One Martini backbone bead per residue (centre of mass of N, CA, C, O) as a GRO file, in nm:
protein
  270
    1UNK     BB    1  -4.443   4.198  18.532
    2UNK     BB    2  -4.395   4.518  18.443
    3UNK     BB    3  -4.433   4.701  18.200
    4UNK     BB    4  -4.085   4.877  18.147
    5UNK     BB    5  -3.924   4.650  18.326
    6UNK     BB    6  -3.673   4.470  18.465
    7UNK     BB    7  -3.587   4.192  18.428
    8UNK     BB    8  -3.421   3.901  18.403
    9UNK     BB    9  -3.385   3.909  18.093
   10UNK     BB   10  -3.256   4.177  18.067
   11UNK     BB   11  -3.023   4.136  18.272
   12UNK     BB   12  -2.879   3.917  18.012
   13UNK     BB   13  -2.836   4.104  17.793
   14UNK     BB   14  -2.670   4.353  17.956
   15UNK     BB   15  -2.482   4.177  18.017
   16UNK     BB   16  -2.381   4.055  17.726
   17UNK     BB   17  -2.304   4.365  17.639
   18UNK     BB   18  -2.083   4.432  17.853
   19UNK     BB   19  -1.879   4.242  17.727
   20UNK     BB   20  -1.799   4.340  17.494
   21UNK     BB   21  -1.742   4.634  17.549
   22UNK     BB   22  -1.505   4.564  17.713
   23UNK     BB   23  -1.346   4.403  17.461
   24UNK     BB   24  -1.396   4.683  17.271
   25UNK     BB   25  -1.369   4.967  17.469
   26UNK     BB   26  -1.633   5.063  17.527
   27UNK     BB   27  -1.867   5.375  17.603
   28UNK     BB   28  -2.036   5.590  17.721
   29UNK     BB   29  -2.098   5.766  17.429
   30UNK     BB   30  -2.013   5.566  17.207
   31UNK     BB   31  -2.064   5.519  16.898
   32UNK     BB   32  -2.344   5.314  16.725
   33UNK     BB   33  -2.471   5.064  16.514
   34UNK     BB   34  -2.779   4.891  16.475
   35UNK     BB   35  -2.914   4.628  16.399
   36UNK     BB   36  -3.287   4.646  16.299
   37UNK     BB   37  -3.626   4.489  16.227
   38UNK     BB   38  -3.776   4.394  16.514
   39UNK     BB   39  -3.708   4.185  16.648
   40UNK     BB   40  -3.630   4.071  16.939
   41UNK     BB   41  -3.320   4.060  16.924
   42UNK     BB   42  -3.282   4.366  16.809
   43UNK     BB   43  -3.466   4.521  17.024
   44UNK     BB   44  -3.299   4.428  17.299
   45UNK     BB   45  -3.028   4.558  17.191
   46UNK     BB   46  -3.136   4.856  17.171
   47UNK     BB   47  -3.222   4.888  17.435
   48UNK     BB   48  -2.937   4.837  17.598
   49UNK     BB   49  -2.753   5.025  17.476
   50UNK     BB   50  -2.898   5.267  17.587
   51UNK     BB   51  -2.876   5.228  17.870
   52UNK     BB   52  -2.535   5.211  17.848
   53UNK     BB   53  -2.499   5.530  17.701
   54UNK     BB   54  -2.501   5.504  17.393
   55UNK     BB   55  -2.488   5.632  17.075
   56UNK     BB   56  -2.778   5.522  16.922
   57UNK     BB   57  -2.786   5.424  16.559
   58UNK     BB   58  -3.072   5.257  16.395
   59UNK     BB   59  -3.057   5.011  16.125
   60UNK     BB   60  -3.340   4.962  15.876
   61UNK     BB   61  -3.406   4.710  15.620
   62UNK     BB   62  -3.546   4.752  15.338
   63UNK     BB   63  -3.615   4.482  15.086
   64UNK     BB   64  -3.893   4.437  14.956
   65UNK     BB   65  -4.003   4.132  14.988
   66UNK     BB   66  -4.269   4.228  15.119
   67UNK     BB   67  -4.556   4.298  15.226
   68UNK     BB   68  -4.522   4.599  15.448
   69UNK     BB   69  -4.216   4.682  15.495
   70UNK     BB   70  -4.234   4.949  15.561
   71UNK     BB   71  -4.416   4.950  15.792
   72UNK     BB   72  -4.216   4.733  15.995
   73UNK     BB   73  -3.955   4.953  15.966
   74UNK     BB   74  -4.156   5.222  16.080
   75UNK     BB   75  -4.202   5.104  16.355
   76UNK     BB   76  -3.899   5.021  16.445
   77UNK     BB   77  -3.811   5.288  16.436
   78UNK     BB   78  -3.977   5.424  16.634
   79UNK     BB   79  -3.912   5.237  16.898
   80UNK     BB   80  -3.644   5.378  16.912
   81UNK     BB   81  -3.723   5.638  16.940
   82UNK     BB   82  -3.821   5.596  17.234
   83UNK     BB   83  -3.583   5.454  17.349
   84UNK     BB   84  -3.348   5.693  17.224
   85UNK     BB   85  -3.309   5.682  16.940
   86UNK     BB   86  -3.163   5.649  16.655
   87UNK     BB   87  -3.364   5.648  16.293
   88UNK     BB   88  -3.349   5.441  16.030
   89UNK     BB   89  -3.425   5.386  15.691
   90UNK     BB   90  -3.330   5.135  15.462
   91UNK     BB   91  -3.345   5.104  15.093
   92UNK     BB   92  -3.300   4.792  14.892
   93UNK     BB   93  -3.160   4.607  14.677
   94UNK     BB   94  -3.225   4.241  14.541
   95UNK     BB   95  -2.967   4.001  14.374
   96UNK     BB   96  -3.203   3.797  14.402
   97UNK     BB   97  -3.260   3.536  14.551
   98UNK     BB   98  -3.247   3.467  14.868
   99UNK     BB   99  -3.027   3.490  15.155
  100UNK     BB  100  -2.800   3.606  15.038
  101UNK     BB  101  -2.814   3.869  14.922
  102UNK     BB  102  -2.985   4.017  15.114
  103UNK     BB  103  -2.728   3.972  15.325
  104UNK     BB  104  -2.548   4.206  15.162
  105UNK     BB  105  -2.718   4.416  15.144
  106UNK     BB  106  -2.782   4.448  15.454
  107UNK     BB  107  -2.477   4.534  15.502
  108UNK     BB  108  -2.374   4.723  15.302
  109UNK     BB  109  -2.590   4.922  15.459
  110UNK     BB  110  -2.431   4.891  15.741
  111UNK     BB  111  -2.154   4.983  15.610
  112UNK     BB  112  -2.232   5.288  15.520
  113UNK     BB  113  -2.391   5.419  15.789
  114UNK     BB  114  -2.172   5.411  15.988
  115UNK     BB  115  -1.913   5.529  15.925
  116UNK     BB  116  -1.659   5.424  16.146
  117UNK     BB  117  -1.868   5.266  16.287
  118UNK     BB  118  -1.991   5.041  16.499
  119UNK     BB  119  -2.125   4.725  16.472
  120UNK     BB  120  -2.451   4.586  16.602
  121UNK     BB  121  -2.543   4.233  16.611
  122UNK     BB  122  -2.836   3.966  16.707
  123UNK     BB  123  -2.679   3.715  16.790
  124UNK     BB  124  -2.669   3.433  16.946
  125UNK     BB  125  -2.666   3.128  17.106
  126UNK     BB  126  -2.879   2.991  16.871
  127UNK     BB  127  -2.721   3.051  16.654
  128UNK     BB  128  -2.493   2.846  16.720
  129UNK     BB  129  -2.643   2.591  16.755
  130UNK     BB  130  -2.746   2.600  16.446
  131UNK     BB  131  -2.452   2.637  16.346
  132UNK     BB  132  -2.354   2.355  16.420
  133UNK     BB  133  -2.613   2.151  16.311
  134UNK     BB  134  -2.496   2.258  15.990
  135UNK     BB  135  -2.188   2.171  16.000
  136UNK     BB  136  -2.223   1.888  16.009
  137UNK     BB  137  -2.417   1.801  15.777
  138UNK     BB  138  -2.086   1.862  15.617
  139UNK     BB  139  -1.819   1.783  15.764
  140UNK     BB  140  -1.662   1.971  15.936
  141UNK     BB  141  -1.471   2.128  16.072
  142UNK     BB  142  -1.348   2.371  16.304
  143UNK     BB  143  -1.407   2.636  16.152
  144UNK     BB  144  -1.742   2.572  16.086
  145UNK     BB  145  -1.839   2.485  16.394
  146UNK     BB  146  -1.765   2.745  16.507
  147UNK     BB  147  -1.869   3.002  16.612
  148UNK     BB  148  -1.938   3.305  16.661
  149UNK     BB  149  -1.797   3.618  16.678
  150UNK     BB  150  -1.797   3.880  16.854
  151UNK     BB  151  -1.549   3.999  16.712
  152UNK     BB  152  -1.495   4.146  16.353
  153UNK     BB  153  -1.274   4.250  16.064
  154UNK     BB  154  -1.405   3.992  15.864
  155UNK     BB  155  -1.634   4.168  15.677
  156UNK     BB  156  -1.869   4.346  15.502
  157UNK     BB  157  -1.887   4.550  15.682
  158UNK     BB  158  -1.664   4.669  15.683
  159UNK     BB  159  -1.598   4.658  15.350
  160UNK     BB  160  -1.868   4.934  15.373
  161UNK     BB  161  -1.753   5.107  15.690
  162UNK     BB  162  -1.685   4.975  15.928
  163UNK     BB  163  -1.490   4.877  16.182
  164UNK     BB  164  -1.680   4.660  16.342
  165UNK     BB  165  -1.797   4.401  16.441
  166UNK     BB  166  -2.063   4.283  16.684
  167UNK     BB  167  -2.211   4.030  16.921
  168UNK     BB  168  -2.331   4.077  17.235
  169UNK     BB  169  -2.554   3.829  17.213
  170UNK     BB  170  -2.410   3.519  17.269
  171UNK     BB  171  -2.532   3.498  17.613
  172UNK     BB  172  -2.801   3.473  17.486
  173UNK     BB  173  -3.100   3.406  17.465
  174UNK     BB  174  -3.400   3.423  17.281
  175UNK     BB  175  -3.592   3.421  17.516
  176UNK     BB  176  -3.447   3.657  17.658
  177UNK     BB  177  -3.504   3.879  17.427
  178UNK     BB  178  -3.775   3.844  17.432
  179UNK     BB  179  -3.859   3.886  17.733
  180UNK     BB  180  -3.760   4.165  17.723
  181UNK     BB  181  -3.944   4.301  17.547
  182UNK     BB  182  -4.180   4.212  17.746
  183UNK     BB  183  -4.068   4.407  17.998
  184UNK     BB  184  -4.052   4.678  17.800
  185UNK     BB  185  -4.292   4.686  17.586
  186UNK     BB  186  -4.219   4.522  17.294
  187UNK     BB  187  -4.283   4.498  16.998
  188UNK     BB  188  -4.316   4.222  16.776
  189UNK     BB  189  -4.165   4.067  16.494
  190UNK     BB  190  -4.225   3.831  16.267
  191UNK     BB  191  -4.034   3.639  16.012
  192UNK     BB  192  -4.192   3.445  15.814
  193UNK     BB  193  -3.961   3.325  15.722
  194UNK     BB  194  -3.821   3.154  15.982
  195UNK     BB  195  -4.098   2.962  15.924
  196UNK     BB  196  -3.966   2.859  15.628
  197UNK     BB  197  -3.928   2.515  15.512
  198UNK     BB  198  -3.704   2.600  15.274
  199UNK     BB  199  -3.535   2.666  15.553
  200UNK     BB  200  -3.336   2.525  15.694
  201UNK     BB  201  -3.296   2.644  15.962
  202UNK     BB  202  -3.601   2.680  16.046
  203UNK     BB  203  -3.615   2.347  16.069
  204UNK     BB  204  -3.433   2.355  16.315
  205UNK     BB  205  -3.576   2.511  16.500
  206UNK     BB  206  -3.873   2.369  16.458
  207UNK     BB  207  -3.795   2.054  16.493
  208UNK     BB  208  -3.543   1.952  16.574
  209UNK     BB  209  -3.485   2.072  16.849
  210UNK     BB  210  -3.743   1.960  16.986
  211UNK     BB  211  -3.652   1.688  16.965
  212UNK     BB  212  -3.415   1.676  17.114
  213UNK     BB  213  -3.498   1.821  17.381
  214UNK     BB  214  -3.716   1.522  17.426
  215UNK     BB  215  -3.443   1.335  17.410
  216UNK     BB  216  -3.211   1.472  17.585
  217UNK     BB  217  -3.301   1.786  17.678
  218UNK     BB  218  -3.357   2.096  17.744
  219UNK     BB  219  -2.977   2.153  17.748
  220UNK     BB  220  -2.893   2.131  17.451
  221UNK     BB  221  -2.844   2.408  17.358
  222UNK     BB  222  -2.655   2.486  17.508
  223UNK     BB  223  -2.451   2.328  17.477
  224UNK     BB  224  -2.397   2.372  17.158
  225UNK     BB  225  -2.305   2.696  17.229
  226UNK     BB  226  -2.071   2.560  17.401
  227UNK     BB  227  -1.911   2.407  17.182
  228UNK     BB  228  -1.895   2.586  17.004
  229UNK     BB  229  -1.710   2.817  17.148
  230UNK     BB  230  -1.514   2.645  17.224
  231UNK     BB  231  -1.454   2.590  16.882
  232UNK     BB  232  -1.329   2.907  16.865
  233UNK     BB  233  -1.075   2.836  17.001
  234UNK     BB  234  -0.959   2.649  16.848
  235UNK     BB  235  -0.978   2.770  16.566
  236UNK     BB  236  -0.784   3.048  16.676
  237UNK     BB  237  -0.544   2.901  16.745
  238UNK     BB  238  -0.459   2.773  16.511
  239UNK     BB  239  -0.440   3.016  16.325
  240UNK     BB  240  -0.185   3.144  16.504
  241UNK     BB  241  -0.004   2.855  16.431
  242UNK     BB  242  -0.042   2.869  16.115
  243UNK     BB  243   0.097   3.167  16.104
  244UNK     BB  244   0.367   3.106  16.257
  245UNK     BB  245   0.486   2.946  16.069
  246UNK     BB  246   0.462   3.125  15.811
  247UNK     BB  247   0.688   3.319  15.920
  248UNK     BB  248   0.910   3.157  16.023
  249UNK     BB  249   0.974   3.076  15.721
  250UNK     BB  250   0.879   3.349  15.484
  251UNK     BB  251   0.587   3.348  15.452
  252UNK     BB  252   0.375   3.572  15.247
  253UNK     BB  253   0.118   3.723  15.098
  254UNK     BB  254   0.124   3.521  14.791
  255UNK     BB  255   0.274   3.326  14.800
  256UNK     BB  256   0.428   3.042  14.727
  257UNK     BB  257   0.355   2.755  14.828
  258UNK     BB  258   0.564   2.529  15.010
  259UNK     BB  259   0.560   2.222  15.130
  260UNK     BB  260   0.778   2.180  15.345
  261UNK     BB  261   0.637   2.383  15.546
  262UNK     BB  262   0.425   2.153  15.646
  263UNK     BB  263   0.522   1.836  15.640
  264UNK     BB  264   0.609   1.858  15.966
  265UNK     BB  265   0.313   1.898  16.066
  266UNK     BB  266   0.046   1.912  16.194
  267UNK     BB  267  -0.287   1.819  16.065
  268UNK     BB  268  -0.424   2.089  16.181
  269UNK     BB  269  -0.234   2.301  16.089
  270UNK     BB  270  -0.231   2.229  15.763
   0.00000   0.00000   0.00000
């Protein structure tokens, strides 16, 4: 495959942003803003979006939480200018240690530089395989199994200024869009947190995932990822059920909730 040719790897990133675009009403020309760190899911996602005819605005958020964290954010930004896209880069402050910080400071700053315009962010497939299998071992339930929303208006970013979030690349995998940026000639960041041990996620990602693999079958992930996805329709039937009894019998949000109304319903619902 020749650099910066489509190859079935770009064509499977740009099926799965057409299907979102679809269900989102975007169009050719419809401004959004994509969250970019440099890493090959978000790189392929800028990509894709760019050939899509979106007018496509990406930033990327420089943490400073690393030694050159300035150069990785200002190389990510030109490539997107390369690709066609407009880009700026956020330098943000992170209030304390861990990933939950970052990870508000980093949303906060997307939703704040989109104004009014939606966010769309490179989380995948393996992404729901992963977070399948650290609600497992909480003991979770339906809602916490549950895959990421493709769509959704319950979140920081929204209320930091984004109209929605969006996640287009849940029906590729990380393979896929690493693929995609070496099809079409796109240098990767690999960020060395990712494959920091005392990251749970890390672990599943290169120990755990990899055993199972070698034990279940390379179809694994794939699995996993089909089961998340299932139960998130499990999961939004439930809550639409679970709202409309409270609706029926005439409870408002806020209200001190009767437990009457929960007693004869079944217990998924309640």
């Amino acid at each position: 495959m020749c650099p910066g040719r489509p190859g079935p790897a770009t064509l499977a990133v740009r099926h799965s942003l057409a299907d979102l675009l679809d269900h989102a009403g975007l169009h050719c020309g419809d401004a959004v803003v994509c969250g970019v760190s440099g890493g090959g899911d978000s790189l392929a996602l800028a990509a894709a979006c760019v050939h899509a005819g979106l007018a496509v605005t990406t930033v990327t958020v420089d943490h400073r939480l690393q030694d050159g964290s300035d150069r990785v954010a200002a190389r990510a930004a030109q490539q997107c200018r390369d690709l066609g896209a407009t880009a700026t880069v956020v330098t943000v402050d992170v209030d304390g240690p861990g990933e939950g910080p970052a990870r508000a400071a980093r949303y906060r700053a997307l939703g704040e530089a989109a104004d009014g315009r939606p966010v769309l962010v490179a989380h995948t497939a393996d992404d729901d395989a992963e977070g399948l299998l650290l609600s497992l071992t909480r003991g979770s339930g339906t809602g916490s199994l549950a895959g990421l929303r493709e769509i959704t208006d319950d979140h920081p970013v929204v209320d930091a200024g984004a109209s929605f979030l969006g996640r287009p690349l849940l029906a590729a995998t990380r393979r896929q869009t690493r693929g995609s940026c070496a099809e079409l000639g796109l240098g990767i960041w690999d960020d060395p947190h990712n494959e920091h041990p005392e990251i749970l996620r890390s672990r599943v990602r290169h120990e755990l995932l990899p055993v199972m693999r070698e034990i279940l079958g390379p179809r694994v992930d794939a699995a996993l990822s089909r089961s998340a996805r299932m139960l998130r329709e499990d999961a939004d039937l439930l809550d639409d059920q679970a709202a409309g009894a409270l609706e029926s019998a005439g409870v408002v949000p806020g209200d001190r909730l009767p437990v009457t109304v929960l007693a004869d319903r079944p217990a998924p619902r309640r």
